[in-house]
CSV table of N, CA and C in Angstrom, one decimal:
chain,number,residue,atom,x,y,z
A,1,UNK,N,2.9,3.4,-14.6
A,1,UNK,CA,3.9,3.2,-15.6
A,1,UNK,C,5.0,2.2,-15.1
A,2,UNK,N,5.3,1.3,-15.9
A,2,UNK,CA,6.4,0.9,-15.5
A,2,UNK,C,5.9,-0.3,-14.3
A,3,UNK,N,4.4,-1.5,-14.0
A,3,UNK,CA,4.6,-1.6,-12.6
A,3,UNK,C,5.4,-2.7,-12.5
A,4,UNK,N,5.8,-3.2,-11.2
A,4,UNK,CA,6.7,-4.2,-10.9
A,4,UNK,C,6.2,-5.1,-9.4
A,5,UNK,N,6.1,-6.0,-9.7
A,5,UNK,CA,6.4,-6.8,-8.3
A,5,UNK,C,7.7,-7.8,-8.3
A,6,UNK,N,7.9,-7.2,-7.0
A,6,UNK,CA,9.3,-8.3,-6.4
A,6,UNK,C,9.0,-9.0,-5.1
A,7,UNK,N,9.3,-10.4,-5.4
A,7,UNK,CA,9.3,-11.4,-4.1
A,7,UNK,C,10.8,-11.4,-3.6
A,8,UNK,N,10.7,-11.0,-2.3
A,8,UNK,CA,12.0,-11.1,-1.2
A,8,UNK,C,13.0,-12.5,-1.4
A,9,UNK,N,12.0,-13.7,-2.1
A,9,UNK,CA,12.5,-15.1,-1.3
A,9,UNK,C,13.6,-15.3,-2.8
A,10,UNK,N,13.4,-14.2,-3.8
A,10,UNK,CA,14.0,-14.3,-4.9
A,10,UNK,C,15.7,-13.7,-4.5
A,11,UNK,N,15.6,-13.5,-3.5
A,11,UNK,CA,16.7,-12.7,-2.9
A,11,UNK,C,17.3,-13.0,-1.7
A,12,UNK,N,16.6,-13.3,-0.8
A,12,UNK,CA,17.1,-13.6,0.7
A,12,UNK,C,16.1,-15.1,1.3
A,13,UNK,N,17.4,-16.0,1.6
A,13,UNK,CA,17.0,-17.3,1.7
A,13,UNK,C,16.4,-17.6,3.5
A,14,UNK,N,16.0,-16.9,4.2
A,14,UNK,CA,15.8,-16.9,5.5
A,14,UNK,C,14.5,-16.3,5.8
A,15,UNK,N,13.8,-16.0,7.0
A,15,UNK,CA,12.4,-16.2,7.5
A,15,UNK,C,11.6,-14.4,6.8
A,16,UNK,N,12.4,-13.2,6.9
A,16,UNK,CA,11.7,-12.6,6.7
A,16,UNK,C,11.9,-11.8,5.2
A,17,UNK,N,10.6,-12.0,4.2
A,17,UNK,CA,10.2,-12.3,3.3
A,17,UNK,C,9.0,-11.8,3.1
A,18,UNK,N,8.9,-11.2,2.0
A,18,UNK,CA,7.0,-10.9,1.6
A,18,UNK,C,7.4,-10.4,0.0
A,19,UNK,N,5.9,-9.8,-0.8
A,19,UNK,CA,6.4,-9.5,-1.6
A,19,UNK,C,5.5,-7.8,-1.9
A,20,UNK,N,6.3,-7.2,-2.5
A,20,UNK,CA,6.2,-6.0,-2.8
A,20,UNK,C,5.9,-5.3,-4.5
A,21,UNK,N,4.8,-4.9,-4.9
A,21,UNK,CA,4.2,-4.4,-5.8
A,21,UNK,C,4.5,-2.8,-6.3
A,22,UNK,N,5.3,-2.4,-7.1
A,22,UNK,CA,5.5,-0.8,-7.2
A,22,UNK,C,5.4,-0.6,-8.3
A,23,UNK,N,4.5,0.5,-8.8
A,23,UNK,CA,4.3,1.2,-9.5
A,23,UNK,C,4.2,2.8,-9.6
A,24,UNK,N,4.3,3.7,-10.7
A,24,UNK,CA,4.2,5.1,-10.7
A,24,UNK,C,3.6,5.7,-11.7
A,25,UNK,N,3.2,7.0,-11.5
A,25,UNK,CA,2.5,7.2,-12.4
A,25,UNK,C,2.5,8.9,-12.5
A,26,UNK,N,2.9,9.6,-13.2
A,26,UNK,CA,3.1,11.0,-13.1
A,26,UNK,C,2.0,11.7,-13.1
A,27,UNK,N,1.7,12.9,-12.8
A,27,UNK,CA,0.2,13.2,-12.2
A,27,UNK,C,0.8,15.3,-12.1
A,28,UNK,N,-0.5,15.9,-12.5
A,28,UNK,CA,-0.2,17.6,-12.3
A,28,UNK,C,-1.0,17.7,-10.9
A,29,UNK,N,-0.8,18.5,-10.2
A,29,UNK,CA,-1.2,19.0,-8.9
A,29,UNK,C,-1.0,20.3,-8.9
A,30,UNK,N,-2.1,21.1,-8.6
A,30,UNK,CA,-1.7,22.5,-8.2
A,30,UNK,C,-0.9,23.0,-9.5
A,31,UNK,N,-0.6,22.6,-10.7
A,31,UNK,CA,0.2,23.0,-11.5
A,31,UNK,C,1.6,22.4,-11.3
A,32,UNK,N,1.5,21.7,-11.0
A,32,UNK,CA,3.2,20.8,-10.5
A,32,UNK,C,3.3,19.6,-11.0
A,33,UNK,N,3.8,18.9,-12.0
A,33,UNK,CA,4.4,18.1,-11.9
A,33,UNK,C,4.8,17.2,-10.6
A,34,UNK,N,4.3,16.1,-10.8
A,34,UNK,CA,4.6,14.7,-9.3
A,34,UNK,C,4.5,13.7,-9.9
A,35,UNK,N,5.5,12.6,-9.6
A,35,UNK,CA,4.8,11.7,-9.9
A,35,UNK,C,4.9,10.5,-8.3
A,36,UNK,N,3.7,9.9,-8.8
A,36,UNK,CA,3.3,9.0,-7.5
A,36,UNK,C,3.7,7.8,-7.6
A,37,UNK,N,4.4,7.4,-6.4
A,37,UNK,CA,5.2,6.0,-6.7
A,37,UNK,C,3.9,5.1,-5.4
A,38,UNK,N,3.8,4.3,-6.0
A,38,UNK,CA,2.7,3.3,-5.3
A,38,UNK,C,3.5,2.3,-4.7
A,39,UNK,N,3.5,1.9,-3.4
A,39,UNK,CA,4.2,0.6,-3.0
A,39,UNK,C,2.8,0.3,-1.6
A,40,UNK,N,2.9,-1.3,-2.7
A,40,UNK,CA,1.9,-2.2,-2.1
A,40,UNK,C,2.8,-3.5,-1.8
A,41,UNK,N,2.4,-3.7,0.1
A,41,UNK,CA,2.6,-4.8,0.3
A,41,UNK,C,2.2,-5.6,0.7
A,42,UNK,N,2.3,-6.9,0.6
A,42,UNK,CA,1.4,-8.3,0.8
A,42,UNK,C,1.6,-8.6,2.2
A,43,UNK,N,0.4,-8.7,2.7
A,43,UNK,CA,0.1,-9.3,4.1
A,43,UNK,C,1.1,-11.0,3.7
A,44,UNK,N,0.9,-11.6,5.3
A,44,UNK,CA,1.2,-13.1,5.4
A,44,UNK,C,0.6,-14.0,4.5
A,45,UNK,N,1.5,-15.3,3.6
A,45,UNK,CA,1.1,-15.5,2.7
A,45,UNK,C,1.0,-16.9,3.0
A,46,UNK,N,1.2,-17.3,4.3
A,46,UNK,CA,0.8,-18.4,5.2
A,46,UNK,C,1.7,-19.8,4.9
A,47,UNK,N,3.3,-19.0,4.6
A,47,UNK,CA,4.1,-19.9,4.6
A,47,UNK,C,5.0,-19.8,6.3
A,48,UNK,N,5.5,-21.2,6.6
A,48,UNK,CA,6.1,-20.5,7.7
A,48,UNK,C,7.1,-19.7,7.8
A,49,UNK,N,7.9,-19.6,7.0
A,49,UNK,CA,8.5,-18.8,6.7
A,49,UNK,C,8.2,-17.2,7.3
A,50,UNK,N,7.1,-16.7,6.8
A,50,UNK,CA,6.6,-15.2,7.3
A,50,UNK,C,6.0,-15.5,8.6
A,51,UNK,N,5.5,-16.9,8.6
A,51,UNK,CA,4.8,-16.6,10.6
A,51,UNK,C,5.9,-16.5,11.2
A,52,UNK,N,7.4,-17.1,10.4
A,52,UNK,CA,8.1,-17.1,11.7
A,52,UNK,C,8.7,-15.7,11.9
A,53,UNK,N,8.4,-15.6,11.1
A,53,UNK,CA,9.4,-13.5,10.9
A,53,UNK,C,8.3,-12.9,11.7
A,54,UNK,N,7.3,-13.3,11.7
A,54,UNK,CA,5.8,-12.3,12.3
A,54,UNK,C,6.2,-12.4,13.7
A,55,UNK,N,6.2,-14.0,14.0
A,55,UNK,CA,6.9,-13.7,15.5
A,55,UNK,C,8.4,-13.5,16.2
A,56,UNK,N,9.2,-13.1,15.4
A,56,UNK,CA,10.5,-12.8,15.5
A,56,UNK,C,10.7,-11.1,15.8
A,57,UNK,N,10.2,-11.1,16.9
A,57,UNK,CA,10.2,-9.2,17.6
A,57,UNK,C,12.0,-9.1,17.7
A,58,UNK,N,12.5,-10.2,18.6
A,58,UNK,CA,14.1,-9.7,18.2
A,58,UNK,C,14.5,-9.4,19.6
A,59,UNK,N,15.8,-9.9,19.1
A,59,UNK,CA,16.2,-10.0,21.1
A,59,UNK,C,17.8,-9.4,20.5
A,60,UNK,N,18.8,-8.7,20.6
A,60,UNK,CA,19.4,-7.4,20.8
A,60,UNK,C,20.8,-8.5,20.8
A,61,UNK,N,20.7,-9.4,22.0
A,61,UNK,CA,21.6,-9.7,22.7
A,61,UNK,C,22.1,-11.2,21.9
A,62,UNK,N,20.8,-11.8,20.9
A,62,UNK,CA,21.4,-12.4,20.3
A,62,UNK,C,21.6,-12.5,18.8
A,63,UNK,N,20.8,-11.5,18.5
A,63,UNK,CA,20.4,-11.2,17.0
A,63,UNK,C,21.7,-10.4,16.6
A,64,UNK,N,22.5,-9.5,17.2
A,64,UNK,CA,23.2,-8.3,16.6
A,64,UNK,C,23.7,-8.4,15.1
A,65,UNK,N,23.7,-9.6,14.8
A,65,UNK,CA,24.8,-10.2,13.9
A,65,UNK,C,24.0,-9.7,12.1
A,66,UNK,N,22.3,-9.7,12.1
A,66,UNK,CA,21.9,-8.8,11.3
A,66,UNK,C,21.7,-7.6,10.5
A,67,UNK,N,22.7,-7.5,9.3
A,67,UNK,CA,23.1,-6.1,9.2
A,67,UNK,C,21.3,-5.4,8.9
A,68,UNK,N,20.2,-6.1,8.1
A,68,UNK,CA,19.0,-5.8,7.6
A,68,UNK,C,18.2,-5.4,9.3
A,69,UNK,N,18.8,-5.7,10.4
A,69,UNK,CA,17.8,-4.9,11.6
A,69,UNK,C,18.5,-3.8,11.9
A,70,UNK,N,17.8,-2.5,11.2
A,70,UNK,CA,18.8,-1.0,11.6
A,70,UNK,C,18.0,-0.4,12.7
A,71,UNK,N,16.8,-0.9,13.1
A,71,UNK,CA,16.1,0.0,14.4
A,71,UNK,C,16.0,-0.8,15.5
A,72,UNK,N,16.3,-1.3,16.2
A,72,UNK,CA,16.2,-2.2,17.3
A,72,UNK,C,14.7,-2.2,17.8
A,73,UNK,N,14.4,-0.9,18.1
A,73,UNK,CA,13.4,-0.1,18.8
A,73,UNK,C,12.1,-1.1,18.0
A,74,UNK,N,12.0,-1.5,16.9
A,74,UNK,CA,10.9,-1.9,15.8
A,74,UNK,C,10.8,-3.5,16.0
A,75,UNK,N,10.0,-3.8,15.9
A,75,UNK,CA,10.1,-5.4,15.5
A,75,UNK,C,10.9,-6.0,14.5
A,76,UNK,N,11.7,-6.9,15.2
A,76,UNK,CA,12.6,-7.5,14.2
A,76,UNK,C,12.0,-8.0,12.6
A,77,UNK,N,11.2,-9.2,12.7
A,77,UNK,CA,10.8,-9.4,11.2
A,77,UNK,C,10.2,-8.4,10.4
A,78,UNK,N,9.6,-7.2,11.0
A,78,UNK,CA,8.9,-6.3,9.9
A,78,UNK,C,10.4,-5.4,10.1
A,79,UNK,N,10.9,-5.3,10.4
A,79,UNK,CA,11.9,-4.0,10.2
A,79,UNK,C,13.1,-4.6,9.1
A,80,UNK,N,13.4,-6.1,9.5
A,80,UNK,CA,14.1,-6.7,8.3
A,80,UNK,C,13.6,-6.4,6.9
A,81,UNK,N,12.1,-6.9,7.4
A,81,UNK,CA,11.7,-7.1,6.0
A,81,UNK,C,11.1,-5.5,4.8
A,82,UNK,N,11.1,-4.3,6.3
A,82,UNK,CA,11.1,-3.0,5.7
A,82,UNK,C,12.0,-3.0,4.9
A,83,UNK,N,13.1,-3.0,5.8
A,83,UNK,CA,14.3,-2.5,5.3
A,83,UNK,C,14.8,-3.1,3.7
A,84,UNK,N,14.6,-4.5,3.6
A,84,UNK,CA,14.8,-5.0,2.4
A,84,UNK,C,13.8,-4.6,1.0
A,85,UNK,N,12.9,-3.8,1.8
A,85,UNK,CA,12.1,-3.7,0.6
A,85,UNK,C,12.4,-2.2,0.5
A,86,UNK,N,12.9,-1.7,1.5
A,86,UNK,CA,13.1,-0.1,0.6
A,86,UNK,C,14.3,-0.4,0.0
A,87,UNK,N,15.6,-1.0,-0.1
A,87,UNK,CA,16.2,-1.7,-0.7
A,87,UNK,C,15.7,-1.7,-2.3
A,88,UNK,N,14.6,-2.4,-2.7
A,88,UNK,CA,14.0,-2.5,-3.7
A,88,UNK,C,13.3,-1.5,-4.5
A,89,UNK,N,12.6,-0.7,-3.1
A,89,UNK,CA,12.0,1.0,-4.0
A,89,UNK,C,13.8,1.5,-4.6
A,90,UNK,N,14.4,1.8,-4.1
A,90,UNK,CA,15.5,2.7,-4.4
A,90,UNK,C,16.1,2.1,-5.6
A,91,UNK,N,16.3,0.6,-5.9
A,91,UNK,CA,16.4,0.7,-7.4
A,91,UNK,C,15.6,0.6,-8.1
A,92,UNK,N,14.2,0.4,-7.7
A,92,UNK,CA,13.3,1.1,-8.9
A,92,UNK,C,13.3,2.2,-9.0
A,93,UNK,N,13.1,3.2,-8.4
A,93,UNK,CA,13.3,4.9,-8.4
A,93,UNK,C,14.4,4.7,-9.8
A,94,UNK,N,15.8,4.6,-9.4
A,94,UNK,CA,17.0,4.3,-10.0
A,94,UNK,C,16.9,4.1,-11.7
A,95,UNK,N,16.1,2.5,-11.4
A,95,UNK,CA,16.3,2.1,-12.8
A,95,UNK,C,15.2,2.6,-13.6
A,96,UNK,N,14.2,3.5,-13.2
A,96,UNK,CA,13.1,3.7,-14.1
A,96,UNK,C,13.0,5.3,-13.8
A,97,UNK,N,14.5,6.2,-13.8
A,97,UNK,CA,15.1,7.5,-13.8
A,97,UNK,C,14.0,8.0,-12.9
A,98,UNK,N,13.3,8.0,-11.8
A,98,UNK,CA,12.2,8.9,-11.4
A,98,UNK,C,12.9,9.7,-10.6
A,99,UNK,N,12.4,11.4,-10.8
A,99,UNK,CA,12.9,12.7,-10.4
A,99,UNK,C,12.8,12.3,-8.3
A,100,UNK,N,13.0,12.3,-7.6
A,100,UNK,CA,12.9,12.2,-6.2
A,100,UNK,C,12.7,13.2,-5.6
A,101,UNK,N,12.9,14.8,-6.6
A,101,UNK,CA,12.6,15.9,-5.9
A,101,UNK,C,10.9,16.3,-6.4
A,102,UNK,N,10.3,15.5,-7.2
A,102,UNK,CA,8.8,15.5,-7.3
A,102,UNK,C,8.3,14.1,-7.0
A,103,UNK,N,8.6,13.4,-6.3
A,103,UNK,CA,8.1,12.1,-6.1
A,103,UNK,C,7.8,12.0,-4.8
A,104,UNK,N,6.2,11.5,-4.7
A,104,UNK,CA,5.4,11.0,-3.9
A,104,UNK,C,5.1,10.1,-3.3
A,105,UNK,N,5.2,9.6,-2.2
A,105,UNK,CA,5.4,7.6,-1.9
A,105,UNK,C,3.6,7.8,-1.4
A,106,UNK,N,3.2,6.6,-1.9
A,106,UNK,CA,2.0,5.9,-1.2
A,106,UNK,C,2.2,4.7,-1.3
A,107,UNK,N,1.8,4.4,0.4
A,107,UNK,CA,2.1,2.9,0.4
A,107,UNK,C,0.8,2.5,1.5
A,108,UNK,N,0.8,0.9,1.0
A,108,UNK,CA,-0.2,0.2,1.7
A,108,UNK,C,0.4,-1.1,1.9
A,109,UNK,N,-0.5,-1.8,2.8
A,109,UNK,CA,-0.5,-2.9,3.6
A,109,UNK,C,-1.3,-3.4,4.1
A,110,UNK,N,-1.7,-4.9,4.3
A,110,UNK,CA,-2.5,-5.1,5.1
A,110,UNK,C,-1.7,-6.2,6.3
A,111,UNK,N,-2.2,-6.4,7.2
A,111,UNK,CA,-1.5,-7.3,8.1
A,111,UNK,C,-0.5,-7.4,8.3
A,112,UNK,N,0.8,-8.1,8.2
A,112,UNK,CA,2.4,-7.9,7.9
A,112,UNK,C,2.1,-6.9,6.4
A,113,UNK,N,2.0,-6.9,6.0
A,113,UNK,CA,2.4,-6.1,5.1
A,113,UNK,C,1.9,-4.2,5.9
A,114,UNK,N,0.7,-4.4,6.6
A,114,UNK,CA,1.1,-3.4,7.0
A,114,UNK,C,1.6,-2.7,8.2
A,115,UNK,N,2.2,-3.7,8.6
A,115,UNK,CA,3.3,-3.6,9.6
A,115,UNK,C,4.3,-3.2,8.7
A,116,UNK,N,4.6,-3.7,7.6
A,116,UNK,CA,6.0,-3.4,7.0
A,116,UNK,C,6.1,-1.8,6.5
A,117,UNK,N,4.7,-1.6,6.2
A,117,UNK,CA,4.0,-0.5,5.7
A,117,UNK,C,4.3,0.8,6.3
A,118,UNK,N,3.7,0.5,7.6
A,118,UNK,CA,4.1,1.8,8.3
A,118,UNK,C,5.5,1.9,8.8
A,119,UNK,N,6.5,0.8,8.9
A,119,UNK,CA,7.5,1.0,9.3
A,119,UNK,C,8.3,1.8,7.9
A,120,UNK,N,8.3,1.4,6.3
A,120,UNK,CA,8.7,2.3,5.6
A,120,UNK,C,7.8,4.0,5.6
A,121,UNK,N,6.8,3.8,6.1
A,121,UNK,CA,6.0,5.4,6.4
A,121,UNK,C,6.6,5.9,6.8
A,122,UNK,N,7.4,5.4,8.0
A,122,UNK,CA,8.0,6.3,9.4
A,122,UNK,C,9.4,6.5,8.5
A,123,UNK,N,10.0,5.7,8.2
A,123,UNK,CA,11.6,6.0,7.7
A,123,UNK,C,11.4,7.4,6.8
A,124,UNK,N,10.4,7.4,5.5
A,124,UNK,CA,10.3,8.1,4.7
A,124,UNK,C,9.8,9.5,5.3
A,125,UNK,N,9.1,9.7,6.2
A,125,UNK,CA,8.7,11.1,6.9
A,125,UNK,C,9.8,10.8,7.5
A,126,UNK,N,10.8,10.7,8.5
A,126,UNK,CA,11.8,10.8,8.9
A,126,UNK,C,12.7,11.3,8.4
A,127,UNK,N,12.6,11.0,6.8
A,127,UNK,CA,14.0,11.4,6.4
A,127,UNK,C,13.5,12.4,5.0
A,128,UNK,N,12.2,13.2,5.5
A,128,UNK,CA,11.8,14.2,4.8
A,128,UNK,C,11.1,14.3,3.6
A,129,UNK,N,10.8,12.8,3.2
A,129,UNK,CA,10.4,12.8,1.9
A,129,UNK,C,8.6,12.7,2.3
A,130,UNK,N,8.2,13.4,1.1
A,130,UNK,CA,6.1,13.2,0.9
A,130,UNK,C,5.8,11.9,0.9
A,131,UNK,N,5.1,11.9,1.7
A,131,UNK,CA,4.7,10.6,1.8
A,131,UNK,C,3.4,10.1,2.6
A,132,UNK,N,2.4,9.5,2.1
A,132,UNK,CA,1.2,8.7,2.9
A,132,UNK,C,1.1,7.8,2.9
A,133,UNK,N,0.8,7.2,3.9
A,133,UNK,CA,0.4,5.7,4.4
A,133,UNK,C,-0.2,5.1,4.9
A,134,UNK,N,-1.2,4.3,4.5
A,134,UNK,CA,-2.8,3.5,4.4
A,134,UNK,C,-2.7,2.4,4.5
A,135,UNK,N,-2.9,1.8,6.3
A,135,UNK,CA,-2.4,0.2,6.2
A,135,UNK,C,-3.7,0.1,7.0
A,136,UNK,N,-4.0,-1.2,6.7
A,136,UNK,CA,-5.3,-2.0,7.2
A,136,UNK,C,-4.7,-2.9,8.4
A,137,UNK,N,-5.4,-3.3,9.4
A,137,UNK,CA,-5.0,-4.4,10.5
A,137,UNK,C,-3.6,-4.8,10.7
A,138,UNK,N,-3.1,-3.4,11.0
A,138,UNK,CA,-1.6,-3.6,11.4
A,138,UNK,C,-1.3,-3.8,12.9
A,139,UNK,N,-0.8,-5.1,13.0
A,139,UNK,CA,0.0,-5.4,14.2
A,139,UNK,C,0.9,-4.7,15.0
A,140,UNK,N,1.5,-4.3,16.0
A,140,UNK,CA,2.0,-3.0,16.5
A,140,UNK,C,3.7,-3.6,16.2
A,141,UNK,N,4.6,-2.6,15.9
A,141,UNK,CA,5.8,-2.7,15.1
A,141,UNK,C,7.1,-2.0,16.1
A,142,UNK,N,6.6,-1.3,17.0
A,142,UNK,CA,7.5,-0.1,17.6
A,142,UNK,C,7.9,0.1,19.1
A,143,UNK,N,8.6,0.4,19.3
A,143,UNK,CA,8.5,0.8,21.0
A,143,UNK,C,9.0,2.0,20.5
A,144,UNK,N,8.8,3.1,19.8
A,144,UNK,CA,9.2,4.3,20.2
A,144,UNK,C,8.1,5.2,20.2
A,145,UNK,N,8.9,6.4,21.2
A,145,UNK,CA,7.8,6.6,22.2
A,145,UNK,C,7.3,7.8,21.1
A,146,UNK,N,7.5,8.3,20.3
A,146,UNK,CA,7.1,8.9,19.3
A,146,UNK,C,6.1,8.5,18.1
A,147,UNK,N,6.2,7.1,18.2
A,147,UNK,CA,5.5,6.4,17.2
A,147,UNK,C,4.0,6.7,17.3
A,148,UNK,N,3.3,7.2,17.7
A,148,UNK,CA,1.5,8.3,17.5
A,148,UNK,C,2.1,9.7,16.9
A,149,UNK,N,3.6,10.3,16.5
A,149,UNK,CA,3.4,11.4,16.1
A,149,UNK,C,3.2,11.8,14.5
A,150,UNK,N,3.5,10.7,14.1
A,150,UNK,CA,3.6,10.8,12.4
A,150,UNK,C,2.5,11.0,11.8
A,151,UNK,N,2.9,12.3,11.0
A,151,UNK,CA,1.3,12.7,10.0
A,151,UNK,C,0.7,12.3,9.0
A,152,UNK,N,1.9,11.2,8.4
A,152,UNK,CA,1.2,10.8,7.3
A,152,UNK,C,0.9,9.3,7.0
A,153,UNK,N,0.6,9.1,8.8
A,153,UNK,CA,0.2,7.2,8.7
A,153,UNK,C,-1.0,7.1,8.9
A,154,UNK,N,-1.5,6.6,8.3
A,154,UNK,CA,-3.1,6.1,8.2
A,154,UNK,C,-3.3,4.7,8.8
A,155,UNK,N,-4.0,4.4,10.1
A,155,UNK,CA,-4.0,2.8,10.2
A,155,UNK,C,-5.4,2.7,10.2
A,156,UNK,N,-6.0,1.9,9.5
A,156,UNK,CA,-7.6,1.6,9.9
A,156,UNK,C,-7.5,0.0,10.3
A,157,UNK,N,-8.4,0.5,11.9
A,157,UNK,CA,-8.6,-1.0,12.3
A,157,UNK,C,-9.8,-1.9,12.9
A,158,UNK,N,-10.0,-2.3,12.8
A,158,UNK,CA,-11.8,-3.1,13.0
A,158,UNK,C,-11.4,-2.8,14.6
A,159,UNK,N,-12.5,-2.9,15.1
A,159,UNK,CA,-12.0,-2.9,16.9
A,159,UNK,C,-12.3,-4.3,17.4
A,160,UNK,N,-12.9,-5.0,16.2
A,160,UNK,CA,-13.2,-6.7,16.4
A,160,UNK,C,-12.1,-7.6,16.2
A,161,UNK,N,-10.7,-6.8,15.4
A,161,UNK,CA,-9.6,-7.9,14.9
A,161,UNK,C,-8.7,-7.5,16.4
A,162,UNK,N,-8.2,-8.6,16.5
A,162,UNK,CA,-7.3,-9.4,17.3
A,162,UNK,C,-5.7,-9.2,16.6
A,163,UNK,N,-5.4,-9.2,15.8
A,163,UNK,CA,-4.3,-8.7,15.0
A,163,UNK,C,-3.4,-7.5,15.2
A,164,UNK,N,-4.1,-5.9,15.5
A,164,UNK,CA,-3.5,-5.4,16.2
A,164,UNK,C,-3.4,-4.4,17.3
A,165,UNK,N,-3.5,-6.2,18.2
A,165,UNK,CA,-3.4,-5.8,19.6
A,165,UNK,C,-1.7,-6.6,19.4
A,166,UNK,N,-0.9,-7.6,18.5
A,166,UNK,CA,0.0,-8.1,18.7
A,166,UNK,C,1.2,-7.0,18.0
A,167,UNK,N,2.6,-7.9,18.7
A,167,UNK,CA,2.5,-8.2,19.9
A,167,UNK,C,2.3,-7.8,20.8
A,168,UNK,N,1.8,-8.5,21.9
A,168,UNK,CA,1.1,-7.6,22.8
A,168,UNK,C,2.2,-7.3,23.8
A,169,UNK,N,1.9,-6.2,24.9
A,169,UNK,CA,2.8,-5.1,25.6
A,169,UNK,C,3.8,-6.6,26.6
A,170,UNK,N,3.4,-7.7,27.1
A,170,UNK,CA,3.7,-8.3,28.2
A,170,UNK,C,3.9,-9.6,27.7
């Protein structure tokens, strides 16, 4: 019901950018009432713009000045560009009244996008809300040392792509 895509570049004039797809759709379960909010995001769309965010991990000491990097710990371009797009779920929730005490997040990704992917996975189990997450050839996003404990991230990866091995540890 209701779907929506939004491009980042409609909003923020700087490197990290992608664009995000949401839709919902209310659904009975078990006799309950849910409704499922879909958030799909677009891999690298091969402007420089996103390669440069893809290689923008983020250096502490000169970056601070970023209010959009809230985790240090995360890669800079995907955690900017999380953060701006949960930005964007929250007024769609908003403007299209959806209940948040029966609402379900699924989200996907592939490549940057699902790097961006699992970084809003982790926020959303973090901060207790239902949620699953099904990203394809995601590049590694994290140095926290917790980041294998989350139950509801799904990553499927070829063992032939080269994609995510980056960035790599060294």
């Amino acid at each position: 019901d209701k779907p929506r895509t939004y491009s980042l570049s409609n909003y923020y004039s700087d490197n990290h950018l992608s664009e995000v797809g949401l839709g919902y759709h209310n659904v009975v379960f078990n006799g309950e009432l849910r409704t499922v909010l879909a958030v799909t995001i677009r891999g690298t769309n091969g402007t420089i713009e996103e390669w440069a965010s893809n290689f923008d991990v983020g250096d502490i000491r000169t970056n601070a000045e970023n209010d959009d990097w809230k985790n240090t710990n995360n890669h800079k371009g995907f955690d900017v560009t999380a953060n701006r797009i949960m930005d964007l779920i929250q007024q769609y929730i908003e403007d299209n009244k959806i209940d948040e005490d029966v609402l379900v997040y699924w989200v996907t990704g592939h490549s940057r996008g699902a790097a961006i992917a699992n970084i809003i996975g982790a926020n959303l189990e973090k901060a207790g809300c239902t949620a699953f997450t099904y990203t394809f050839a995601a590049p590694n996003t994290t140095l926290e040392s917790d980041a294998s404990s989350y139950r509801s991230i799904f990553n499927i990866v070829n063992s032939d792509d080269f994609v995510p091995c980056l960035p790599m540890t060294n």
